[in-house]
CSV table of C-alpha atoms and ligand atoms in Angstrom, one decimal:
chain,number,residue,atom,x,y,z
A,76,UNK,CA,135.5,66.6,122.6
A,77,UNK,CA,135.2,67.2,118.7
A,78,UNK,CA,137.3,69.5,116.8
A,79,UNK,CA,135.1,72.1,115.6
A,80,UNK,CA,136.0,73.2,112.1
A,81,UNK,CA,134.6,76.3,110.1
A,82,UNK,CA,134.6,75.6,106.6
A,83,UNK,CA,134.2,79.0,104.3
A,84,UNK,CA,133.4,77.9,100.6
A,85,UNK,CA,131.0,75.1,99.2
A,86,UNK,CA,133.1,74.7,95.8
A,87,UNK,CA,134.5,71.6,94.9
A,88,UNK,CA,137.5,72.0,97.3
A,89,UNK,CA,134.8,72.7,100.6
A,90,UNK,CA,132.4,70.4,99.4
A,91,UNK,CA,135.1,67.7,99.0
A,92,UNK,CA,136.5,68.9,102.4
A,93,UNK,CA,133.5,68.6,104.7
A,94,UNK,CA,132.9,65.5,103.8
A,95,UNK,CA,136.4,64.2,104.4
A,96,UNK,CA,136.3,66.0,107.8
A,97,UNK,CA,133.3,64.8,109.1
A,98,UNK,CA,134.0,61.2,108.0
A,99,UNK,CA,137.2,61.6,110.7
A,100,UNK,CA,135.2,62.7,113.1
A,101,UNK,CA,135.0,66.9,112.8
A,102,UNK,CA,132.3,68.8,113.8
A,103,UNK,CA,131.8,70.5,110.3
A,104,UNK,CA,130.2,73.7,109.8
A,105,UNK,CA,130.3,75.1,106.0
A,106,UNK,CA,129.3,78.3,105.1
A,107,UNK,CA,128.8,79.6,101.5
A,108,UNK,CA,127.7,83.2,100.3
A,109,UNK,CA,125.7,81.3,97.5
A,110,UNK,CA,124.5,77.8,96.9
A,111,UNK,CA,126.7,74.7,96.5
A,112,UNK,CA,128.8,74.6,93.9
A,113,UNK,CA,127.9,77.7,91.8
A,114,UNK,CA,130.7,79.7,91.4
A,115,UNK,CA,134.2,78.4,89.5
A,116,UNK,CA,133.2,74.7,90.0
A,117,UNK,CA,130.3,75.5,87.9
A,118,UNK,CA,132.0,76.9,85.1
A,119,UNK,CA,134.6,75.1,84.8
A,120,UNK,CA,135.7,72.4,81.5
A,121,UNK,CA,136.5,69.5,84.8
A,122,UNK,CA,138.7,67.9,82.8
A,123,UNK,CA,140.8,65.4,85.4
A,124,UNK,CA,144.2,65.0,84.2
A,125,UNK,CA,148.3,65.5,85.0
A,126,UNK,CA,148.8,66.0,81.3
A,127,UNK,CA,151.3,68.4,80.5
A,128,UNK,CA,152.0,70.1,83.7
A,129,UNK,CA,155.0,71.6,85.5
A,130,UNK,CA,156.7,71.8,87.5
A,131,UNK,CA,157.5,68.0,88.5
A,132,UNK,CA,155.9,68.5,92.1
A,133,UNK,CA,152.4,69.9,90.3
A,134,UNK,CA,152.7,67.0,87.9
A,135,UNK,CA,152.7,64.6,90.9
A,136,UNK,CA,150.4,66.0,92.9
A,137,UNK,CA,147.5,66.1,90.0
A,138,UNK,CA,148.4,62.6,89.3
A,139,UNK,CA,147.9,62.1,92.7
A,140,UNK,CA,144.5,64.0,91.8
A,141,UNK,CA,143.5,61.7,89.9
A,142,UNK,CA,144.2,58.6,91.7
A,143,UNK,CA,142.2,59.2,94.6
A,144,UNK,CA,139.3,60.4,92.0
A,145,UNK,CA,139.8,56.3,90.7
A,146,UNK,CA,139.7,55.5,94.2
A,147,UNK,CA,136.5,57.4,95.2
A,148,UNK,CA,135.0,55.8,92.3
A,149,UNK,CA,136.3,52.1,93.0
A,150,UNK,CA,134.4,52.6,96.2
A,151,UNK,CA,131.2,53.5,94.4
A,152,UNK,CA,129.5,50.0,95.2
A,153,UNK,CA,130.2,51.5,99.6
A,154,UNK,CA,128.5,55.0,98.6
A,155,UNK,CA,131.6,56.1,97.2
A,156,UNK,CA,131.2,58.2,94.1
A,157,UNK,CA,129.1,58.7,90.9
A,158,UNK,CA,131.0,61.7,89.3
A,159,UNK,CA,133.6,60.9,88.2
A,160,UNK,CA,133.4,60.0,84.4
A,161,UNK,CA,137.0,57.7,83.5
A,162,UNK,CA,136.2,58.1,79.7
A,163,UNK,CA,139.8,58.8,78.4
A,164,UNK,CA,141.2,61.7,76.2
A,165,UNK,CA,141.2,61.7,72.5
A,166,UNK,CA,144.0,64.1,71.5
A,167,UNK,CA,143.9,64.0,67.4
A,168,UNK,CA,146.2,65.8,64.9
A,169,UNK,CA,145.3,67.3,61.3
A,170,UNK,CA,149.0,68.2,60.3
A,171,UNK,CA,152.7,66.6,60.3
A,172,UNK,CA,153.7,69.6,63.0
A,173,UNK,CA,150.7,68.5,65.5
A,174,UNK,CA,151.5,64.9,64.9
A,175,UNK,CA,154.9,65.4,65.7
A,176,UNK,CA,154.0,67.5,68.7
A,177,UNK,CA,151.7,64.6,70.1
A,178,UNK,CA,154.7,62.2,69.5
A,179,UNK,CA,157.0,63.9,71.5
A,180,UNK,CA,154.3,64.9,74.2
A,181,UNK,CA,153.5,60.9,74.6
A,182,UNK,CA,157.7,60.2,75.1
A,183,UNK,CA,157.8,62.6,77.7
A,184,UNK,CA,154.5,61.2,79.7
A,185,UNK,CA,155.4,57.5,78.5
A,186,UNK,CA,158.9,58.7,80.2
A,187,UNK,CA,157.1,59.4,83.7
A,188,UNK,CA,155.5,56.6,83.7
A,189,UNK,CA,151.8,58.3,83.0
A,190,UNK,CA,150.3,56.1,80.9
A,191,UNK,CA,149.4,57.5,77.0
A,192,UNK,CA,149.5,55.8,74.1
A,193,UNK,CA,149.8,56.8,70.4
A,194,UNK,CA,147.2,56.0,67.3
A,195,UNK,CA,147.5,55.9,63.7
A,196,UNK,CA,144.3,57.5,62.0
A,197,UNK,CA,142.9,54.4,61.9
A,198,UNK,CA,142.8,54.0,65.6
A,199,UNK,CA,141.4,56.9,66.3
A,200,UNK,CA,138.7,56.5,63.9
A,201,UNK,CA,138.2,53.3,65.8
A,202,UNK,CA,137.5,55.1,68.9
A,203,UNK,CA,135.9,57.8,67.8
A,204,UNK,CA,134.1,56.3,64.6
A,205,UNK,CA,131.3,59.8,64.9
A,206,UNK,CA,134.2,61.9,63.8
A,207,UNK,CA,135.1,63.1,60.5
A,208,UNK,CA,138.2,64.6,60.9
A,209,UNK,CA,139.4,65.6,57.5
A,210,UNK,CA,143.4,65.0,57.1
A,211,UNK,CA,143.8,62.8,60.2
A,212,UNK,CA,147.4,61.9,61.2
A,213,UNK,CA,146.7,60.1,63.9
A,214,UNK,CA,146.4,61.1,68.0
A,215,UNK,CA,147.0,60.3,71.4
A,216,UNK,CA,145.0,58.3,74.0
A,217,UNK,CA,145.6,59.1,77.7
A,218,UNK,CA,143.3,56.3,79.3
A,219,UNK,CA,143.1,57.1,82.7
A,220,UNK,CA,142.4,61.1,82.4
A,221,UNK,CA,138.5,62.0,82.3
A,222,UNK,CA,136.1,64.8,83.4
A,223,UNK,CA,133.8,65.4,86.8
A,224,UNK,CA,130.4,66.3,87.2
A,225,UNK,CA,130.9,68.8,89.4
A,226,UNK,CA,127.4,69.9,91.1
A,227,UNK,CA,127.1,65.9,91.4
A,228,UNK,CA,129.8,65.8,93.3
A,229,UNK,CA,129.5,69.2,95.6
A,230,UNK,CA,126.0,68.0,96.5
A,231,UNK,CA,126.5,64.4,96.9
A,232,UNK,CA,129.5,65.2,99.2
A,233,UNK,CA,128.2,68.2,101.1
A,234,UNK,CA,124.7,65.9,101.9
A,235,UNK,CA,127.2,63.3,102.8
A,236,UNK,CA,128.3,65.4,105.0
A,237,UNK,CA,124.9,66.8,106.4
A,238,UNK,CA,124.2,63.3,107.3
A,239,UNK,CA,126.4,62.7,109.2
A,240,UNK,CA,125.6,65.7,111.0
A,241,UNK,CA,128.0,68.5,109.4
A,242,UNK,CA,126.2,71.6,109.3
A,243,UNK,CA,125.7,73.4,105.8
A,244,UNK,CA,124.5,77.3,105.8
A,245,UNK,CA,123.7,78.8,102.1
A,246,UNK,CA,123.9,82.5,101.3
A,247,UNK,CA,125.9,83.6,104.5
A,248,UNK,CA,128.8,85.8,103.1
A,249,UNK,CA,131.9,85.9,105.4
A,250,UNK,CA,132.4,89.4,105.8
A,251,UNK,CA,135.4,89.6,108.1
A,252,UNK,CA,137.7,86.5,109.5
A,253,UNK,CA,140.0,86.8,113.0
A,254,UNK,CA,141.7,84.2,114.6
A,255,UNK,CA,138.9,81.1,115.2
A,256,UNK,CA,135.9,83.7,114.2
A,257,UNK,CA,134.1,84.7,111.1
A,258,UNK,CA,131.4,87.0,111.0
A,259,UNK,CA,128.8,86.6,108.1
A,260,UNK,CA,126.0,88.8,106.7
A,261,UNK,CA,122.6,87.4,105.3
A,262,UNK,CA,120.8,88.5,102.5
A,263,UNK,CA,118.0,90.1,105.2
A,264,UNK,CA,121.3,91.5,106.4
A,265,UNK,CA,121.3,89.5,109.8
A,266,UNK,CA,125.0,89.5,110.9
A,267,UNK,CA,126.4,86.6,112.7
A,268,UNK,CA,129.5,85.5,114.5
A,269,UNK,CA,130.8,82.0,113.8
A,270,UNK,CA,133.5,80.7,116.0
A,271,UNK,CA,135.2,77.1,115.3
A,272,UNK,CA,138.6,75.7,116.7
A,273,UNK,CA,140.1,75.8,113.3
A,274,UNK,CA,138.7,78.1,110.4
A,275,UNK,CA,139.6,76.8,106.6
A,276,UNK,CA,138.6,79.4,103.8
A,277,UNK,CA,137.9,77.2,100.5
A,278,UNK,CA,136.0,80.3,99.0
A,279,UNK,CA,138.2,80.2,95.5
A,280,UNK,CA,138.4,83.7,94.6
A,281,UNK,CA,136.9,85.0,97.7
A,282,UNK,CA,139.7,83.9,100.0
A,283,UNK,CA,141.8,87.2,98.9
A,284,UNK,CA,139.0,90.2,100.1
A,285,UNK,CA,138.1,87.8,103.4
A,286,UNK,CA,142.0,87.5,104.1
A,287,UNK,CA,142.3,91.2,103.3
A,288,UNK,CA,139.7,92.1,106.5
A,289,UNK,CA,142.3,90.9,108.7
A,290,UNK,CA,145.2,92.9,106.9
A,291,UNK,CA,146.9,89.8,105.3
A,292,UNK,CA,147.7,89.5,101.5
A,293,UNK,CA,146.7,86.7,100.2
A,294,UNK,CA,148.6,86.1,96.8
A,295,UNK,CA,146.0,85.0,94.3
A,296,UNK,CA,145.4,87.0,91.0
A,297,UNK,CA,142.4,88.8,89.6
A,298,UNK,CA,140.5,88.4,86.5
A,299,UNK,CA,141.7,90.2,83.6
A,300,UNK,CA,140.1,93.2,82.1
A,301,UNK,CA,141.3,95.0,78.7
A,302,UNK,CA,144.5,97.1,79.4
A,303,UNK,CA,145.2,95.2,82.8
A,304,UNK,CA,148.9,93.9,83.1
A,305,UNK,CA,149.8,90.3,81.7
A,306,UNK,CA,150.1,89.0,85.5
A,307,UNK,CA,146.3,88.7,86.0
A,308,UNK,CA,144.6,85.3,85.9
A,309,UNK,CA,142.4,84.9,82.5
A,310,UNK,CA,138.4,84.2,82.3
A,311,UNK,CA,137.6,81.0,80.5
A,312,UNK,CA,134.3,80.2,78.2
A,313,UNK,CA,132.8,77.0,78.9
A,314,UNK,CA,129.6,76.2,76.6
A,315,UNK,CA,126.9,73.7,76.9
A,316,UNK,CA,124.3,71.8,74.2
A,317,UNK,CA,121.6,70.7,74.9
A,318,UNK,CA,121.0,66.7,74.9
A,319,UNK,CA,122.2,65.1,71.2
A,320,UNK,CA,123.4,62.0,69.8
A,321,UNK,CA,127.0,63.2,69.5
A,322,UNK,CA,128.8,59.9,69.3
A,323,UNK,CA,131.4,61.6,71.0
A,324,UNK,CA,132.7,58.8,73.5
A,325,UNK,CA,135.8,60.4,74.8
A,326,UNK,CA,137.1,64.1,75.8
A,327,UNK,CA,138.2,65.0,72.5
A,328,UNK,CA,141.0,67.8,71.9
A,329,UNK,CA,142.0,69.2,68.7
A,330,UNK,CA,143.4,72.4,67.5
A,331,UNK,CA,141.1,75.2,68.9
A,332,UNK,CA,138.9,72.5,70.6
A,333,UNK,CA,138.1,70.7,72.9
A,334,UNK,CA,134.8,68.7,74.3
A,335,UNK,CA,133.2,66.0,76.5
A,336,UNK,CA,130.1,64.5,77.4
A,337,UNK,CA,128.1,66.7,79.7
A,338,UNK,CA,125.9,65.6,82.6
A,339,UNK,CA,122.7,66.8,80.5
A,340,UNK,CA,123.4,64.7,77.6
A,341,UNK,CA,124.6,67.3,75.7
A,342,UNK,CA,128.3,68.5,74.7
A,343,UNK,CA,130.5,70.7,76.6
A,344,UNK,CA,133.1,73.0,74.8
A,345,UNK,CA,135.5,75.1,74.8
A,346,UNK,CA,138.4,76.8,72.6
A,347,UNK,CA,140.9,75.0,75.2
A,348,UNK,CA,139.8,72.2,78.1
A,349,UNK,CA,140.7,74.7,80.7
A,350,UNK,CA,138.7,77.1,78.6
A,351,UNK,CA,140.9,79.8,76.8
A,352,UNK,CA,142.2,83.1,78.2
A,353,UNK,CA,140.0,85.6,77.6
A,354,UNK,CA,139.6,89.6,79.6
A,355,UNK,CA,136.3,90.0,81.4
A,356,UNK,CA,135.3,92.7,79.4
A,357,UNK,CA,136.2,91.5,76.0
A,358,UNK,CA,132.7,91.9,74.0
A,359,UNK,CA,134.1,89.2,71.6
A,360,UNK,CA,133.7,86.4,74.3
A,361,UNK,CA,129.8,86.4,73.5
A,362,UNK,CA,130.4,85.3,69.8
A,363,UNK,CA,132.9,82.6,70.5
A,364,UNK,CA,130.6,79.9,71.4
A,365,UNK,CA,128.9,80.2,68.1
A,366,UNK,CA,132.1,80.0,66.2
A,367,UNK,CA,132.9,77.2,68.4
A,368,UNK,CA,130.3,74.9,68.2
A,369,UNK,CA,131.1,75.4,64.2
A,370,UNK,CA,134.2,74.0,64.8
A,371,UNK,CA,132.5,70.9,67.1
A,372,UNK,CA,130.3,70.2,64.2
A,373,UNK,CA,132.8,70.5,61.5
A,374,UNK,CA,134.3,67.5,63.0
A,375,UNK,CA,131.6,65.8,64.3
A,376,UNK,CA,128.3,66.1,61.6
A,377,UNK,CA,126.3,64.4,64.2
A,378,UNK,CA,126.3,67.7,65.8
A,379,UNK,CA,124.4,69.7,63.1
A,380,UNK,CA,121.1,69.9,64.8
A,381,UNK,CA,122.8,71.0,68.3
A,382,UNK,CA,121.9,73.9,70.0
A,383,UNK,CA,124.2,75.9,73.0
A,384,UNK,CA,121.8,76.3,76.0
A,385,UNK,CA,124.4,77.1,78.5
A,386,UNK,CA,127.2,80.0,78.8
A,387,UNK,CA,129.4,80.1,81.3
A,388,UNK,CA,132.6,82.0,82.1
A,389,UNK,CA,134.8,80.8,84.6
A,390,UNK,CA,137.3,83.1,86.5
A,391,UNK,CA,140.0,80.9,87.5
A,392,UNK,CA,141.0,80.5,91.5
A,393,UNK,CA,144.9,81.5,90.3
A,394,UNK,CA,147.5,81.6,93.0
A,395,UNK,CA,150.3,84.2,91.7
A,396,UNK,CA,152.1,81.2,90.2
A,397,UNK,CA,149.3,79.1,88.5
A,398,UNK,CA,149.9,76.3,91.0
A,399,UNK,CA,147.9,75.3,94.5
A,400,UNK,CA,148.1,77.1,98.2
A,401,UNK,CA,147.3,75.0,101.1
A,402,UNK,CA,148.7,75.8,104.3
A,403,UNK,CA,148.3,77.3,107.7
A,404,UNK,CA,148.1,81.3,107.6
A,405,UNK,CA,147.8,81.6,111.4
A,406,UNK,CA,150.9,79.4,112.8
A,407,UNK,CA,148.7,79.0,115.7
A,408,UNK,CA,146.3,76.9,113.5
A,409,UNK,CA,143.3,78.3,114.2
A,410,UNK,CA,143.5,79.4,110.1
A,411,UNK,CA,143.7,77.9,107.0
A,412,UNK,CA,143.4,78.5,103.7
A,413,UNK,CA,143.4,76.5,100.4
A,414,UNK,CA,143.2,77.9,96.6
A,415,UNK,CA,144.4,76.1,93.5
A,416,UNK,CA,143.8,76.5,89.8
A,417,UNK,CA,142.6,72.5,88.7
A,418,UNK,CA,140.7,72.4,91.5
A,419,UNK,CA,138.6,69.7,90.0
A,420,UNK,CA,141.6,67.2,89.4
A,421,UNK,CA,143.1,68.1,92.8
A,422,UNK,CA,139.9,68.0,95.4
A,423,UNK,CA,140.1,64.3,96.3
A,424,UNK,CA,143.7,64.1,97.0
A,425,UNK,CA,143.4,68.2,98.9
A,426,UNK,CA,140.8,67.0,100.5
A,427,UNK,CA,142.2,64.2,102.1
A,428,UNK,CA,145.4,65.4,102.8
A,429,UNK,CA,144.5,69.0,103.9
A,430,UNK,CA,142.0,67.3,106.3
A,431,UNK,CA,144.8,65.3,107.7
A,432,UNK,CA,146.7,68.5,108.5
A,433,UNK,CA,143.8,70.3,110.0
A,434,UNK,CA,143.5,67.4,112.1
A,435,UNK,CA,146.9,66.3,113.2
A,436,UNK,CA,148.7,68.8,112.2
A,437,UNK,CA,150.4,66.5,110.2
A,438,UNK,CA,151.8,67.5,106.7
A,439,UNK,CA,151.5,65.3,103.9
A,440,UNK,CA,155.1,65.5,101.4
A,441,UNK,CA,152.8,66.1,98.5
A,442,UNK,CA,152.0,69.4,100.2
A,443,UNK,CA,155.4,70.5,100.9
A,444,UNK,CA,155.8,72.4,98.0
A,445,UNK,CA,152.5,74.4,98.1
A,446,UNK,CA,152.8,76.6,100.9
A,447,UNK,CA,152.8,80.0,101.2
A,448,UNK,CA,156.7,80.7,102.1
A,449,UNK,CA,157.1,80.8,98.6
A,450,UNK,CA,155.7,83.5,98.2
A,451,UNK,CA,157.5,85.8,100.4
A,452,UNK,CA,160.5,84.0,99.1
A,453,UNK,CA,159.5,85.5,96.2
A,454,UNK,CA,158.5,89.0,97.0
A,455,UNK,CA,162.0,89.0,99.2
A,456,UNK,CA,164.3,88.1,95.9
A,457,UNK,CA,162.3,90.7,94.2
A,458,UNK,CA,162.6,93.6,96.9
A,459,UNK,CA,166.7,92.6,97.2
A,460,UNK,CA,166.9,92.8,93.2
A,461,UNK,CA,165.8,96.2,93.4
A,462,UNK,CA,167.9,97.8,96.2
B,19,FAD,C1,137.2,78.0,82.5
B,19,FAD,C2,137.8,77.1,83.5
B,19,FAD,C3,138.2,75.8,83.1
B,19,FAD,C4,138.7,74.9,84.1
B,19,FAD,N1,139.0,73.7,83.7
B,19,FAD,C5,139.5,72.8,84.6
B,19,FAD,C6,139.8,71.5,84.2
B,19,FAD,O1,139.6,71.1,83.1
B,19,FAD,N2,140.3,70.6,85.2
B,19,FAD,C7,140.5,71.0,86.5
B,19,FAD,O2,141.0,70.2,87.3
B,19,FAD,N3,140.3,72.3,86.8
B,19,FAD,C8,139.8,73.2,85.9
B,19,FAD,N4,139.5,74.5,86.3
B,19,FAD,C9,139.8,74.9,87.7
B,19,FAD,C10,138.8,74.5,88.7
B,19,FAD,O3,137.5,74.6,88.1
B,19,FAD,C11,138.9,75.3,89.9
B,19,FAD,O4,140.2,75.1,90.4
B,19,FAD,C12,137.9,74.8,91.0
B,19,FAD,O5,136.6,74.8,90.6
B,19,FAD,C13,138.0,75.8,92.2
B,19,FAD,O6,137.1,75.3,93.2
B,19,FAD,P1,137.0,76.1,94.6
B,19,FAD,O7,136.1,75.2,95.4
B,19,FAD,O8,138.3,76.4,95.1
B,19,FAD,O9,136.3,77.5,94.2
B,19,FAD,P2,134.8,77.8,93.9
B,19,FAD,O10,134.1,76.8,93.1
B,19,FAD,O11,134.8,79.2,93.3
B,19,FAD,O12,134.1,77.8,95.3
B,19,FAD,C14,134.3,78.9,96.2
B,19,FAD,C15,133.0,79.1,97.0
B,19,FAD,O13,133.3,80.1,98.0
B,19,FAD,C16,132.1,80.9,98.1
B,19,FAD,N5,132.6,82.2,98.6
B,19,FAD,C17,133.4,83.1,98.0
B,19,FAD,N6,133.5,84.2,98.8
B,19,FAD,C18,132.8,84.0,99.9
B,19,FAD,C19,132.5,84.7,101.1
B,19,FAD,N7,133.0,85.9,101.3
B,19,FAD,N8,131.7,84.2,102.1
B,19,FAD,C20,131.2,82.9,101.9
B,19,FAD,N9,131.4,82.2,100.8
B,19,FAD,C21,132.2,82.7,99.8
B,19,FAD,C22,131.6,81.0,96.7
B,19,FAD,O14,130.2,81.3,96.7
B,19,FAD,C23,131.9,79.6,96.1
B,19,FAD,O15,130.8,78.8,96.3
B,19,FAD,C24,139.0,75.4,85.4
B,19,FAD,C25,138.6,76.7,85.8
B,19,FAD,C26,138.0,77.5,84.8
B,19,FAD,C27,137.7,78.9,85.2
């Protein structure tokens, strides 16, 4: 008989997993309090990368992201996917300290083997010949990175996945989980009960308040507010033109910027590509796009007539150490749960290899350092340092 599998969350990590499942034979049922992709995969910069990050094991595993977003893609001719925009990053520098920071940064990734290359100002220009950057040093060109539209790819893969007969039910909030049963409400208020032989919650920042119904603690932060303590996760500003002819042919970073092509024609940006680190309740987050998109056309004048139609701020899915959780909570496994900040880089490669696990029970060494023992490793140093 099938494995029936409960799927709570239609983000980029469910979406990516019901597809997955259902292609290895599940019998896929994803719930979501809202509609596909609305919630952090909506508002998010999607940039697809392993730039930069640490530890090693996080590094890998987003390259790893990455790959199998080239691989998806590869397939595209076999209904593989559309999404995923290979474009390259632009990084550019406008002073000796920045050029010397991007100098170092493409030793290190030149070091790992992750492929980056350095440009004079000329060959930046060449790339981006729309730009006007006054004082160019030069830049950096990391080829392979690139950015995801993300309601593309929820919907393409969750109607994949409908197709091949997964079931998909919009606005059904999960209201309590136990072992192999949810219950959900409806907006009418209709309450159900779900039962599958393995549940995985996928529901971002959701995952914490279901978890906590059945007493566990699941260690993900919340959003900051003004006066909250430094642990909390940050809310990011992602912005939106409408359609213009930008010229802009990369992602482009540069100090206190960063944009992309958008999947309206337009130009998303943001103060960093993972959006900035703002508190909820800051009123100053409503007058940084303006000041933004000042800075987008300062360097690119092709801009001047562009208008922001779209404001968005994203509250990061944060696990208490920035990183990814994906792993059994039940050792049973009738329960799983996944949350990870670069969700968007990650969801091919989770998908794949969190499916596997469901499945088999089998755990793929890319996973092994992203369970949740870490955590009360943690909490256990912590209590012993305080006796
Ligand atoms: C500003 C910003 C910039 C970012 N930039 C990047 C980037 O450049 N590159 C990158 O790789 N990542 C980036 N990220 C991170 C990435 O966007 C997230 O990791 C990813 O979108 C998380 O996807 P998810 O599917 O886990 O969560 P979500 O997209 O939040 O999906 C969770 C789903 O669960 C549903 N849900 C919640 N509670 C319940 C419930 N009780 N019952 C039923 N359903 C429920 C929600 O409705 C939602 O649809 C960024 C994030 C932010 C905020």
């Amino acid at each position: 008989m099938k494995q029936t599998v409960l799927i709570v969350g239609a983000g980029i990590i469910g979406c990516s997993l019901a597809d997955e499942l259902t292609r290895r034979g599940a019998a896929v049922t994803v719930v979501d309090a809202a509609e596909v992709g609305s919630a952090t995969s909506a508002a998010t910069f999607a940039w697809v990368n392993s730039n930069d990050k640490s530890p090693h094991e996080y590094s890998r595993l987003n390259l790893l992201g990455l790959q199998a977003h080239e691989r998806a893609a590869r397939s595209a001719g076999k209904g593989g996917s559309r999404w995923f925009h290979q474009i390259g990053n632009v990084q550019i520098a406008q002073t000796d300290d920045e050029m010397a920071a991007i100098e170092l940064q493409v030793q290190q990734h030149a070091a790992k083997g992750y492929e980056a290359q350095l440009l004079s100002a000329a060959n930046v220009r060449a790339l981006e010949p729309s730009l006007q950057a006054p004082r160019l040093k030069g830049g950096a060109l990391f080829p392979k990175e690139g950015w995801v539209d993300t309601l593309t790819m929820c919907s393409s893969l969750v109607n994949r996945a409908v197709e091949a007969g997964a079931v998909f039910a919009p606005y059904e909030t999960v209201t309590n989980v136990q072992p192999n049963l949810v219950t959900t409400r409806t907006p009418d208020g209709d309450v159900r009960h779900r039962t599958a032989d393995v549940i995985v919650l996928a529901a971002g920042n959701g995952n914490r308040g279901i978890l906590s119904t059945a007493g566990i603690d699941f260690p993900t932060l919340e959003p900051t507010r003004s006066g909250s303590s430094g642990k909390d996760s940050g809310v990011g500003i992602i912005s939106t033109t409408g359609p213009v002819r930008s010229g802009i042919r990369h992602i482009v970073r540069a100090e206190g910027i960063a944009m992309r092509p958008a999947r309206n024609g337009g130009i998303t940006f943001a103060d960093h590509p993972t959006g900035g680190k703002w508190d909820l309740d800051d009123p100053r987050i409503w007058t940084v796009p303006a000041l933004l998109l000042d800075r987008v056309r300062e360097l690119y004048p092709s801009m001047k007539d562009a208008a922001t139609e779209n404001v968005r701020l994203g509250i990061r899915v944060l696990p208490e150490d920035g990183l990814t959780i994906a792993d059994w909570i039940i050792d049973d496994h009738s329960l799983y749960a996944v949350a990870t900040h670069s969700g968007v880089t990650l969801a091919a490669h989770l998908a794949e290899t969190v499916a596997e696990e469901v499945l088999t029970g089998t755990r793929h060494e890319s996973l092994e350092s992203f369970g949740l023992s870490r955590f009360s490793v943690a909490s256990e140093t912590a209590e012993a340092g305080t006796k």
